[in-house]
Amino acid sequence: MSTTVTSTQSEIRPSAAYKLRATAKWVEKPFWKRNPFEHLAAIDLASKKCYEVQPKNPNAPPAHNVWWERLWLSLAIPPPLIFHALWYYFVPETNYYHTWHPGAAYAFYAISFLIYTIVMVKHIHYYMDYYGTFDEDKRPRDYVPDMLVTRLVLSVVVYMLARTGGGLLLGGYNRNESPSLGHTISWFVLIKIAGWLIALDFFFYCYHRACHMVPFLWKVHSLHHCTKHPTPIQSILAGDIQEVIEVFLVPLAASLVVPLTTHEFWIAQCILIYIEATGHSGIRAYWPHCILNEVLQPFGMELCIEDHDLHHRLGKSGMNYGKQTRIFDRIFGTISERVECVQK
Ligand SMILES: [Zn+2]
Ligand SMILES: [Zn+2]
């Protein structure tokens, strides 16, 4: 399947409408003068080049090999499941610590999720530097503004804790059940997760489109749109109500359609945050969805990084509401055509 891309950057919309940036003086502070929130927000800082306007790149965005990403994900996601399974295998059943209390499992998976996320963000930063970012000749990536540093860090904490707890609760965590690696790391589970992601995208599409059309909901959602050129962790930046809907209700609704076990949830949520983070990275490459690409591409419904990057540039006027696919954007006519990545 061809992933050749051509650049039509000359057709880009006028960018004069970009608002002035909010101040981000915290990034200029020496390391030792930053407060704890600023240290945590600094995890999302890509290389300096990503925050400076670059010369216009005459070449079309290259097609990134999705199999490299699949390999990276298949190395980064399973270790906690393998550790959990090995623990149940090697610690004798007669030992008090053989099974994991829900509190212990929660702590283990929350910490694992945090470590996975940090490693993943650094992986994405590498490619932001390597390929450059979309629209970089007009405007580079946005720093998190001073006034939103604390909000971002708290959003990340709520996201990590809620998504981990949600996975254990919705998956029906049973301390007497060891993760079955043969089942959990299999094609069948990937198909289930693909279904879960599509169900999730349907509910997200409905909610997200409403946010752009209903004035009250736009007030809720507009904080997420304070950046037109986001970075990976800014995908989590949201107001209180939006957080409740996105972090709790949308995955809950998807889980009612495609129920997942606790351990399947671990894989699904790692993939979900990876797609959300890459979607907010602006990496200047044709970088398709790691699970759904081949299935959706024949129908023009596949998602790549540029799609949500354009959503941020368009602001309230919206388009490209899906964050996992373009199925519902295609069906309901809300696709914004790509500017730099145009598939032949
Ligand atoms: Zn939006
Ligand atoms: Zn976004």
Short mmCIF file of N, CA and C in Angstrom, two decimals, residues 163-330:
data_model
loop_
_atom_site.label_atom_id
_atom_site.label_comp_id
_atom_site.label_asym_id
_atom_site.label_seq_id
_atom_site.Cartn_x
_atom_site.Cartn_y
_atom_site.Cartn_z
N ARG A 163 -7.05 6.41 34.79
CA ARG A 163 -7.01 5.38 33.73
C ARG A 163 -6.54 4.03 34.29
N THR A 164 -5.59 4.07 35.23
CA THR A 164 -5.14 2.81 35.83
C THR A 164 -6.27 2.19 36.64
N GLY A 165 -6.92 3.01 37.47
CA GLY A 165 -8.04 2.51 38.29
C GLY A 165 -9.18 2.03 37.41
N GLY A 166 -9.47 2.78 36.36
CA GLY A 166 -10.55 2.40 35.45
C GLY A 166 -10.27 1.05 34.80
N GLY A 167 -9.02 0.83 34.41
CA GLY A 167 -8.65 -0.44 33.77
C GLY A 167 -8.85 -1.61 34.71
N LEU A 168 -8.50 -1.42 35.98
CA LEU A 168 -8.64 -2.51 36.95
C LEU A 168 -10.12 -2.75 37.28
N LEU A 169 -10.86 -1.65 37.44
CA LEU A 169 -12.28 -1.78 37.80
C LEU A 169 -13.10 -2.34 36.65
N LEU A 170 -13.00 -1.68 35.49
CA LEU A 170 -13.81 -2.11 34.34
C LEU A 170 -13.41 -3.50 33.87
N GLY A 171 -12.13 -3.84 34.04
CA GLY A 171 -11.67 -5.16 33.61
C GLY A 171 -11.98 -6.25 34.63
N GLY A 172 -12.51 -5.85 35.79
CA GLY A 172 -12.87 -6.83 36.83
C GLY A 172 -11.64 -7.53 37.39
N TYR A 173 -10.70 -6.75 37.93
CA TYR A 173 -9.46 -7.33 38.45
C TYR A 173 -9.74 -8.42 39.48
N ASN A 174 -9.13 -9.55 39.27
CA ASN A 174 -9.27 -10.68 40.19
C ASN A 174 -7.87 -11.09 40.65
N ARG A 175 -7.61 -10.94 41.95
CA ARG A 175 -6.24 -11.17 42.43
C ARG A 175 -5.82 -12.64 42.29
N ASN A 176 -6.78 -13.52 42.14
CA ASN A 176 -6.43 -14.95 42.01
C ASN A 176 -6.13 -15.35 40.57
N GLU A 177 -6.26 -14.39 39.68
CA GLU A 177 -6.03 -14.70 38.26
C GLU A 177 -4.70 -14.12 37.81
N SER A 178 -3.81 -14.96 37.36
CA SER A 178 -2.53 -14.49 36.83
C SER A 178 -2.73 -14.06 35.38
N PRO A 179 -1.97 -13.05 34.90
CA PRO A 179 -2.11 -12.70 33.48
C PRO A 179 -1.69 -13.89 32.61
N SER A 180 -2.55 -14.27 31.69
CA SER A 180 -2.19 -15.34 30.76
C SER A 180 -1.50 -14.70 29.56
N LEU A 181 -0.18 -14.86 29.50
CA LEU A 181 0.58 -14.18 28.45
C LEU A 181 0.19 -14.69 27.07
N GLY A 182 -0.07 -16.00 26.98
CA GLY A 182 -0.45 -16.60 25.69
C GLY A 182 -1.71 -15.95 25.15
N HIS A 183 -2.65 -15.62 26.06
CA HIS A 183 -3.89 -14.99 25.62
C HIS A 183 -3.72 -13.49 25.44
N THR A 184 -3.10 -12.84 26.43
CA THR A 184 -3.06 -11.38 26.44
C THR A 184 -2.22 -10.83 25.29
N ILE A 185 -1.10 -11.49 25.01
CA ILE A 185 -0.24 -11.01 23.92
C ILE A 185 -0.54 -11.87 22.70
N SER A 186 -1.65 -11.56 22.03
CA SER A 186 -2.07 -12.39 20.88
C SER A 186 -2.80 -11.53 19.86
N TRP A 187 -2.97 -12.09 18.66
CA TRP A 187 -3.69 -11.38 17.60
C TRP A 187 -5.14 -11.15 17.99
N PHE A 188 -5.73 -12.12 18.70
CA PHE A 188 -7.13 -12.00 19.09
C PHE A 188 -7.34 -10.74 19.95
N VAL A 189 -6.42 -10.52 20.86
CA VAL A 189 -6.53 -9.35 21.74
C VAL A 189 -6.35 -8.05 20.94
N LEU A 190 -5.45 -8.09 19.97
CA LEU A 190 -5.28 -6.88 19.14
C LEU A 190 -6.55 -6.55 18.37
N ILE A 191 -7.25 -7.58 17.90
CA ILE A 191 -8.52 -7.35 17.18
C ILE A 191 -9.56 -6.76 18.14
N LYS A 192 -9.60 -7.30 19.36
CA LYS A 192 -10.53 -6.77 20.37
C LYS A 192 -10.22 -5.30 20.67
N ILE A 193 -8.93 -5.01 20.81
CA ILE A 193 -8.52 -3.63 21.11
C ILE A 193 -8.84 -2.71 19.94
N ALA A 194 -8.69 -3.22 18.73
CA ALA A 194 -9.05 -2.42 17.55
C ALA A 194 -10.53 -2.05 17.63
N GLY A 195 -11.38 -3.03 17.99
CA GLY A 195 -12.82 -2.76 18.14
C GLY A 195 -13.08 -1.76 19.24
N TRP A 196 -12.36 -1.88 20.33
CA TRP A 196 -12.52 -0.95 21.47
C TRP A 196 -12.13 0.47 21.06
N LEU A 197 -11.05 0.58 20.29
CA LEU A 197 -10.60 1.91 19.85
C LEU A 197 -11.62 2.56 18.91
N ILE A 198 -12.25 1.74 18.06
CA ILE A 198 -13.25 2.30 17.14
C ILE A 198 -14.50 2.73 17.93
N ALA A 199 -14.91 1.89 18.90
CA ALA A 199 -16.07 2.27 19.73
C ALA A 199 -15.75 3.55 20.50
N LEU A 200 -14.56 3.62 21.04
CA LEU A 200 -14.13 4.81 21.78
C LEU A 200 -14.14 6.03 20.87
N ASP A 201 -13.70 5.83 19.64
CA ASP A 201 -13.63 6.96 18.71
C ASP A 201 -15.03 7.47 18.36
N PHE A 202 -16.00 6.55 18.31
CA PHE A 202 -17.37 6.98 18.02
C PHE A 202 -17.88 7.90 19.13
N PHE A 203 -17.73 7.47 20.38
CA PHE A 203 -18.22 8.29 21.50
C PHE A 203 -17.42 9.59 21.58
N PHE A 204 -16.12 9.49 21.33
CA PHE A 204 -15.30 10.70 21.40
C PHE A 204 -15.70 11.67 20.29
N TYR A 205 -15.95 11.12 19.10
CA TYR A 205 -16.35 11.98 17.97
C TYR A 205 -17.61 12.76 18.32
N CYS A 206 -18.62 12.08 18.86
CA CYS A 206 -19.90 12.74 19.18
C CYS A 206 -19.66 13.85 20.20
N TYR A 207 -18.93 13.51 21.24
CA TYR A 207 -18.68 14.49 22.31
C TYR A 207 -17.82 15.65 21.78
N HIS A 208 -16.81 15.31 21.01
CA HIS A 208 -15.86 16.33 20.55
C HIS A 208 -16.52 17.28 19.55
N ARG A 209 -17.33 16.73 18.66
CA ARG A 209 -18.00 17.60 17.68
C ARG A 209 -18.99 18.53 18.39
N ALA A 210 -19.68 17.97 19.38
CA ALA A 210 -20.62 18.80 20.15
C ALA A 210 -19.88 19.94 20.84
N CYS A 211 -18.66 19.65 21.31
CA CYS A 211 -17.85 20.68 21.99
C CYS A 211 -17.58 21.87 21.07
N HIS A 212 -17.42 21.56 19.78
CA HIS A 212 -17.10 22.65 18.85
C HIS A 212 -18.35 23.36 18.35
N MET A 213 -19.52 22.78 18.62
CA MET A 213 -20.75 23.38 18.07
C MET A 213 -21.62 24.03 19.14
N VAL A 214 -21.53 23.55 20.37
CA VAL A 214 -22.39 24.08 21.43
C VAL A 214 -21.57 25.05 22.28
N PRO A 215 -21.99 26.32 22.38
CA PRO A 215 -21.17 27.32 23.08
C PRO A 215 -20.75 26.90 24.50
N PHE A 216 -21.68 26.30 25.27
CA PHE A 216 -21.31 25.92 26.63
C PHE A 216 -20.20 24.86 26.62
N LEU A 217 -20.34 23.88 25.72
CA LEU A 217 -19.33 22.82 25.66
C LEU A 217 -18.00 23.35 25.11
N TRP A 218 -18.07 24.35 24.23
CA TRP A 218 -16.82 24.93 23.73
C TRP A 218 -16.04 25.57 24.88
N LYS A 219 -16.76 26.16 25.81
CA LYS A 219 -16.08 26.75 26.98
C LYS A 219 -15.32 25.66 27.74
N VAL A 220 -15.96 24.48 27.81
CA VAL A 220 -15.33 23.35 28.51
C VAL A 220 -14.08 22.88 27.75
N HIS A 221 -14.18 22.87 26.43
CA HIS A 221 -13.14 22.26 25.58
C HIS A 221 -12.04 23.24 25.18
N SER A 222 -12.33 24.54 25.28
CA SER A 222 -11.41 25.53 24.69
C SER A 222 -10.03 25.52 25.33
N LEU A 223 -9.96 25.11 26.61
CA LEU A 223 -8.64 25.05 27.25
C LEU A 223 -7.70 24.11 26.48
N HIS A 224 -8.25 23.01 25.99
CA HIS A 224 -7.43 22.06 25.22
C HIS A 224 -6.93 22.71 23.94
N HIS A 225 -7.66 23.72 23.47
CA HIS A 225 -7.28 24.38 22.21
C HIS A 225 -6.45 25.64 22.43
N CYS A 226 -5.92 25.82 23.64
CA CYS A 226 -5.11 27.02 23.86
C CYS A 226 -3.81 26.93 23.08
N THR A 227 -3.47 25.76 22.58
CA THR A 227 -2.29 25.62 21.72
C THR A 227 -2.70 25.24 20.31
N LYS A 228 -2.09 25.89 19.34
CA LYS A 228 -2.33 25.51 17.94
C LYS A 228 -1.24 24.55 17.45
N HIS A 229 -0.14 24.48 18.19
CA HIS A 229 0.97 23.59 17.84
C HIS A 229 1.39 22.85 19.10
N PRO A 230 0.64 21.83 19.48
CA PRO A 230 0.87 21.17 20.78
C PRO A 230 2.11 20.27 20.80
N THR A 231 2.39 19.77 21.98
CA THR A 231 3.44 18.77 22.19
C THR A 231 2.78 17.56 22.87
N PRO A 232 3.49 16.41 22.95
CA PRO A 232 2.79 15.16 23.33
C PRO A 232 1.95 15.23 24.61
N ILE A 233 2.53 15.76 25.70
CA ILE A 233 1.78 15.73 26.96
C ILE A 233 0.61 16.72 26.96
N GLN A 234 0.68 17.72 26.09
CA GLN A 234 -0.44 18.68 26.04
C GLN A 234 -1.72 18.02 25.55
N SER A 235 -1.61 16.78 25.08
CA SER A 235 -2.82 16.03 24.71
C SER A 235 -3.71 15.85 25.94
N ILE A 236 -3.11 15.86 27.12
CA ILE A 236 -3.88 15.60 28.35
C ILE A 236 -4.42 16.90 28.95
N LEU A 237 -3.95 18.03 28.44
CA LEU A 237 -4.38 19.32 29.00
C LEU A 237 -5.87 19.53 28.75
N ALA A 238 -6.62 19.66 29.84
CA ALA A 238 -8.07 19.82 29.70
C ALA A 238 -8.65 20.45 30.95
N GLY A 239 -9.86 21.02 30.80
CA GLY A 239 -10.58 21.55 31.94
C GLY A 239 -11.20 20.42 32.76
N ASP A 240 -11.73 20.76 33.95
CA ASP A 240 -12.24 19.72 34.86
C ASP A 240 -13.33 18.85 34.24
N ILE A 241 -14.31 19.52 33.62
CA ILE A 241 -15.44 18.76 33.08
C ILE A 241 -14.98 17.89 31.92
N GLN A 242 -14.11 18.47 31.08
CA GLN A 242 -13.61 17.68 29.95
C GLN A 242 -12.83 16.46 30.43
N GLU A 243 -12.11 16.65 31.53
CA GLU A 243 -11.35 15.52 32.06
C GLU A 243 -12.26 14.38 32.48
N VAL A 244 -13.36 14.75 33.16
CA VAL A 244 -14.29 13.71 33.62
C VAL A 244 -14.85 12.95 32.43
N ILE A 245 -15.23 13.70 31.39
CA ILE A 245 -15.84 13.05 30.23
C ILE A 245 -14.81 12.20 29.48
N GLU A 246 -13.64 12.78 29.24
CA GLU A 246 -12.65 12.06 28.41
C GLU A 246 -11.96 10.93 29.15
N VAL A 247 -11.65 11.18 30.43
CA VAL A 247 -10.88 10.18 31.16
C VAL A 247 -11.78 9.06 31.69
N PHE A 248 -13.01 9.41 32.08
CA PHE A 248 -13.89 8.39 32.68
C PHE A 248 -14.97 7.91 31.71
N LEU A 249 -15.77 8.85 31.22
CA LEU A 249 -17.01 8.45 30.56
C LEU A 249 -16.80 7.85 29.17
N VAL A 250 -15.91 8.43 28.37
CA VAL A 250 -15.72 7.90 27.02
C VAL A 250 -15.15 6.47 27.06
N PRO A 251 -14.10 6.20 27.84
CA PRO A 251 -13.62 4.81 27.90
C PRO A 251 -14.67 3.86 28.52
N LEU A 252 -15.46 4.38 29.47
CA LEU A 252 -16.50 3.54 30.07
C LEU A 252 -17.51 3.13 29.00
N ALA A 253 -17.95 4.10 28.19
CA ALA A 253 -18.93 3.79 27.14
C ALA A 253 -18.34 2.78 26.15
N ALA A 254 -17.07 2.96 25.78
CA ALA A 254 -16.43 2.02 24.84
C ALA A 254 -16.36 0.62 25.44
N SER A 255 -16.13 0.56 26.75
CA SER A 255 -15.99 -0.74 27.42
C SER A 255 -17.33 -1.47 27.53
N LEU A 256 -18.41 -0.73 27.48
CA LEU A 256 -19.72 -1.38 27.48
C LEU A 256 -19.97 -2.04 26.12
N VAL A 257 -19.38 -1.49 25.07
CA VAL A 257 -19.55 -2.06 23.72
C VAL A 257 -18.56 -3.21 23.52
N VAL A 258 -17.30 -2.99 23.88
CA VAL A 258 -16.26 -4.03 23.74
C VAL A 258 -15.58 -4.20 25.11
N PRO A 259 -16.09 -5.13 25.92
CA PRO A 259 -15.49 -5.31 27.25
C PRO A 259 -14.07 -5.87 27.14
N LEU A 260 -13.19 -5.36 27.97
CA LEU A 260 -11.80 -5.84 28.01
C LEU A 260 -11.49 -6.35 29.41
N THR A 261 -10.57 -7.29 29.50
CA THR A 261 -10.11 -7.73 30.82
C THR A 261 -9.07 -6.72 31.33
N THR A 262 -8.72 -6.86 32.59
CA THR A 262 -7.74 -5.95 33.19
C THR A 262 -6.45 -5.88 32.38
N HIS A 263 -5.96 -7.04 31.98
CA HIS A 263 -4.67 -7.06 31.30
C HIS A 263 -4.78 -6.59 29.85
N GLU A 264 -5.94 -6.81 29.25
CA GLU A 264 -6.17 -6.25 27.91
C GLU A 264 -6.25 -4.72 28.01
N PHE A 265 -6.81 -4.24 29.12
CA PHE A 265 -6.88 -2.80 29.34
C PHE A 265 -5.50 -2.17 29.39
N TRP A 266 -4.57 -2.87 30.00
CA TRP A 266 -3.21 -2.33 30.08
C TRP A 266 -2.68 -2.05 28.66
N ILE A 267 -2.83 -3.03 27.78
CA ILE A 267 -2.35 -2.87 26.40
C ILE A 267 -3.13 -1.76 25.70
N ALA A 268 -4.45 -1.79 25.85
CA ALA A 268 -5.30 -0.80 25.15
C ALA A 268 -4.96 0.63 25.59
N GLN A 269 -4.75 0.80 26.89
CA GLN A 269 -4.50 2.17 27.37
C GLN A 269 -3.10 2.65 26.99
N CYS A 270 -2.15 1.73 26.91
CA CYS A 270 -0.81 2.12 26.45
C CYS A 270 -0.88 2.56 24.99
N ILE A 271 -1.66 1.84 24.19
CA ILE A 271 -1.80 2.22 22.78
C ILE A 271 -2.56 3.54 22.67
N LEU A 272 -3.58 3.67 23.50
CA LEU A 272 -4.40 4.89 23.46
C LEU A 272 -3.57 6.14 23.76
N ILE A 273 -2.79 6.09 24.81
CA ILE A 273 -2.00 7.29 25.17
C ILE A 273 -0.91 7.53 24.13
N TYR A 274 -0.41 6.45 23.53
CA TYR A 274 0.59 6.60 22.45
C TYR A 274 -0.02 7.33 21.25
N ILE A 275 -1.23 6.95 20.87
CA ILE A 275 -1.89 7.61 19.73
C ILE A 275 -2.20 9.07 20.08
N GLU A 276 -2.66 9.30 21.30
CA GLU A 276 -2.97 10.67 21.71
C GLU A 276 -1.70 11.53 21.72
N ALA A 277 -0.62 10.97 22.23
CA ALA A 277 0.63 11.74 22.34
C ALA A 277 1.26 11.99 20.96
N THR A 278 1.30 10.97 20.12
CA THR A 278 1.86 11.20 18.77
C THR A 278 0.96 12.18 18.01
N GLY A 279 -0.33 12.08 18.20
CA GLY A 279 -1.28 12.98 17.53
C GLY A 279 -1.09 14.44 17.91
N HIS A 280 -0.45 14.68 19.05
CA HIS A 280 -0.20 16.05 19.49
C HIS A 280 1.28 16.43 19.36
N SER A 281 2.05 15.60 18.67
CA SER A 281 3.49 15.87 18.55
C SER A 281 3.82 16.72 17.34
N GLY A 282 2.96 16.65 16.32
CA GLY A 282 3.22 17.39 15.08
C GLY A 282 4.41 16.85 14.30
N ILE A 283 4.84 15.62 14.57
CA ILE A 283 5.99 15.06 13.83
C ILE A 283 5.73 15.15 12.33
N ARG A 284 6.66 15.76 11.61
CA ARG A 284 6.46 16.02 10.19
C ARG A 284 6.81 14.77 9.37
N ALA A 285 5.89 13.82 9.42
CA ALA A 285 6.06 12.58 8.67
C ALA A 285 4.67 11.99 8.44
N TYR A 286 4.56 11.16 7.41
CA TYR A 286 3.31 10.42 7.26
C TYR A 286 3.41 9.25 8.23
N TRP A 287 2.72 9.34 9.34
CA TRP A 287 2.87 8.44 10.49
C TRP A 287 1.49 7.89 10.82
N PRO A 288 1.15 6.72 10.28
CA PRO A 288 -0.21 6.23 10.42
C PRO A 288 -0.48 5.55 11.77
N HIS A 289 -1.74 5.22 12.00
CA HIS A 289 -2.18 4.56 13.24
C HIS A 289 -1.58 3.15 13.30
N CYS A 290 -1.03 2.79 14.47
CA CYS A 290 -0.29 1.53 14.58
C CYS A 290 -1.18 0.29 14.54
N ILE A 291 -2.46 0.42 14.82
CA ILE A 291 -3.33 -0.76 14.86
C ILE A 291 -4.29 -0.79 13.66
N LEU A 292 -4.84 0.37 13.32
CA LEU A 292 -5.98 0.38 12.40
C LEU A 292 -5.62 0.78 10.97
N ASN A 293 -4.38 1.10 10.71
CA ASN A 293 -4.03 1.71 9.43
C ASN A 293 -4.46 0.88 8.22
N GLU A 294 -4.00 -0.38 8.14
CA GLU A 294 -4.25 -1.17 6.94
C GLU A 294 -5.74 -1.44 6.72
N VAL A 295 -6.48 -1.53 7.82
CA VAL A 295 -7.92 -1.83 7.71
C VAL A 295 -8.67 -0.62 7.16
N LEU A 296 -8.26 0.57 7.56
CA LEU A 296 -9.04 1.77 7.22
C LEU A 296 -8.55 2.49 5.97
N GLN A 297 -7.28 2.27 5.62
CA GLN A 297 -6.70 3.03 4.50
C GLN A 297 -7.47 2.86 3.19
N PRO A 298 -7.93 1.64 2.83
CA PRO A 298 -8.67 1.50 1.56
C PRO A 298 -9.93 2.36 1.50
N PHE A 299 -10.44 2.74 2.66
CA PHE A 299 -11.68 3.54 2.69
C PHE A 299 -11.40 5.03 2.94
N GLY A 300 -10.11 5.39 2.97
CA GLY A 300 -9.77 6.79 3.25
C GLY A 300 -10.18 7.20 4.65
N MET A 301 -10.20 6.25 5.57
CA MET A 301 -10.66 6.54 6.93
C MET A 301 -9.54 6.42 7.96
N GLU A 302 -8.29 6.24 7.47
CA GLU A 302 -7.18 6.07 8.40
C GLU A 302 -6.72 7.42 8.93
N LEU A 303 -6.16 7.37 10.13
CA LEU A 303 -5.70 8.60 10.78
C LEU A 303 -4.19 8.69 10.70
N CYS A 304 -3.67 9.89 10.51
CA CYS A 304 -2.23 10.07 10.67
C CYS A 304 -2.01 11.32 11.52
N ILE A 305 -0.76 11.55 11.89
CA ILE A 305 -0.47 12.62 12.86
C ILE A 305 -0.97 13.98 12.38
N GLU A 306 -0.88 14.23 11.10
CA GLU A 306 -1.24 15.57 10.62
C GLU A 306 -2.72 15.90 10.88
N ASP A 307 -3.57 14.86 10.95
CA ASP A 307 -5.01 15.12 11.06
C ASP A 307 -5.37 15.89 12.34
N HIS A 308 -4.87 15.42 13.48
CA HIS A 308 -5.23 16.14 14.71
C HIS A 308 -4.40 17.42 14.86
N ASP A 309 -3.23 17.43 14.21
CA ASP A 309 -2.44 18.67 14.23
C ASP A 309 -3.23 19.78 13.51
N LEU A 310 -3.86 19.42 12.42
CA LEU A 310 -4.69 20.40 11.70
C LEU A 310 -5.90 20.80 12.54
N HIS A 311 -6.44 19.84 13.28
CA HIS A 311 -7.59 20.17 14.16
C HIS A 311 -7.21 21.30 15.11
N HIS A 312 -6.01 21.25 15.65
CA HIS A 312 -5.59 22.32 16.58
C HIS A 312 -5.39 23.63 15.84
N ARG A 313 -4.85 23.56 14.63
CA ARG A 313 -4.62 24.80 13.88
C ARG A 313 -5.95 25.45 13.49
N LEU A 314 -6.95 24.61 13.23
CA LEU A 314 -8.24 25.16 12.82
C LEU A 314 -9.01 25.78 13.99
N GLY A 315 -8.69 25.35 15.20
CA GLY A 315 -9.34 25.95 16.38
C GLY A 315 -10.83 25.63 16.44
N LYS A 316 -11.62 26.63 16.80
CA LYS A 316 -13.06 26.38 17.05
C LYS A 316 -13.79 25.90 15.79
N SER A 317 -13.28 26.32 14.62
CA SER A 317 -13.99 25.91 13.41
C SER A 317 -13.93 24.40 13.19
N GLY A 318 -13.04 23.74 13.93
CA GLY A 318 -13.08 22.29 14.05
C GLY A 318 -12.59 21.49 12.87
N MET A 319 -13.32 20.43 12.49
CA MET A 319 -12.98 19.39 11.52
C MET A 319 -11.97 18.41 12.15
N ASN A 320 -11.90 17.23 11.53
CA ASN A 320 -11.04 16.16 12.05
C ASN A 320 -11.29 15.91 13.55
N TYR A 321 -12.52 15.55 13.88
CA TYR A 321 -12.86 15.38 15.30
C TYR A 321 -12.39 14.04 15.87
N GLY A 322 -12.23 13.03 15.01
CA GLY A 322 -11.80 11.72 15.50
C GLY A 322 -10.35 11.76 15.96
N LYS A 323 -10.03 10.95 16.97
CA LYS A 323 -8.65 10.94 17.47
C LYS A 323 -8.00 9.56 17.33
N GLN A 324 -8.78 8.58 16.83
CA GLN A 324 -8.23 7.25 16.56
C GLN A 324 -8.38 6.89 15.08
N THR A 325 -9.44 7.42 14.48
CA THR A 325 -9.73 7.09 13.08
C THR A 325 -10.35 8.33 12.42
N ARG A 326 -10.60 8.19 11.09
CA ARG A 326 -11.39 9.23 10.40
C ARG A 326 -12.71 8.61 9.92
N ILE A 327 -13.11 7.49 10.55
CA ILE A 327 -14.34 6.81 10.12
C ILE A 327 -15.52 7.78 10.20
N PHE A 328 -15.69 8.39 11.35
CA PHE A 328 -16.89 9.21 11.56
C PHE A 328 -16.74 10.57 10.89
N ASP A 329 -15.51 11.06 10.77
CA ASP A 329 -15.29 12.29 10.00
C ASP A 329 -15.64 12.06 8.53
N ARG A 330 -15.30 10.87 8.03
CA ARG A 330 -15.60 10.55 6.63
C ARG A 330 -17.11 10.41 6.45
#
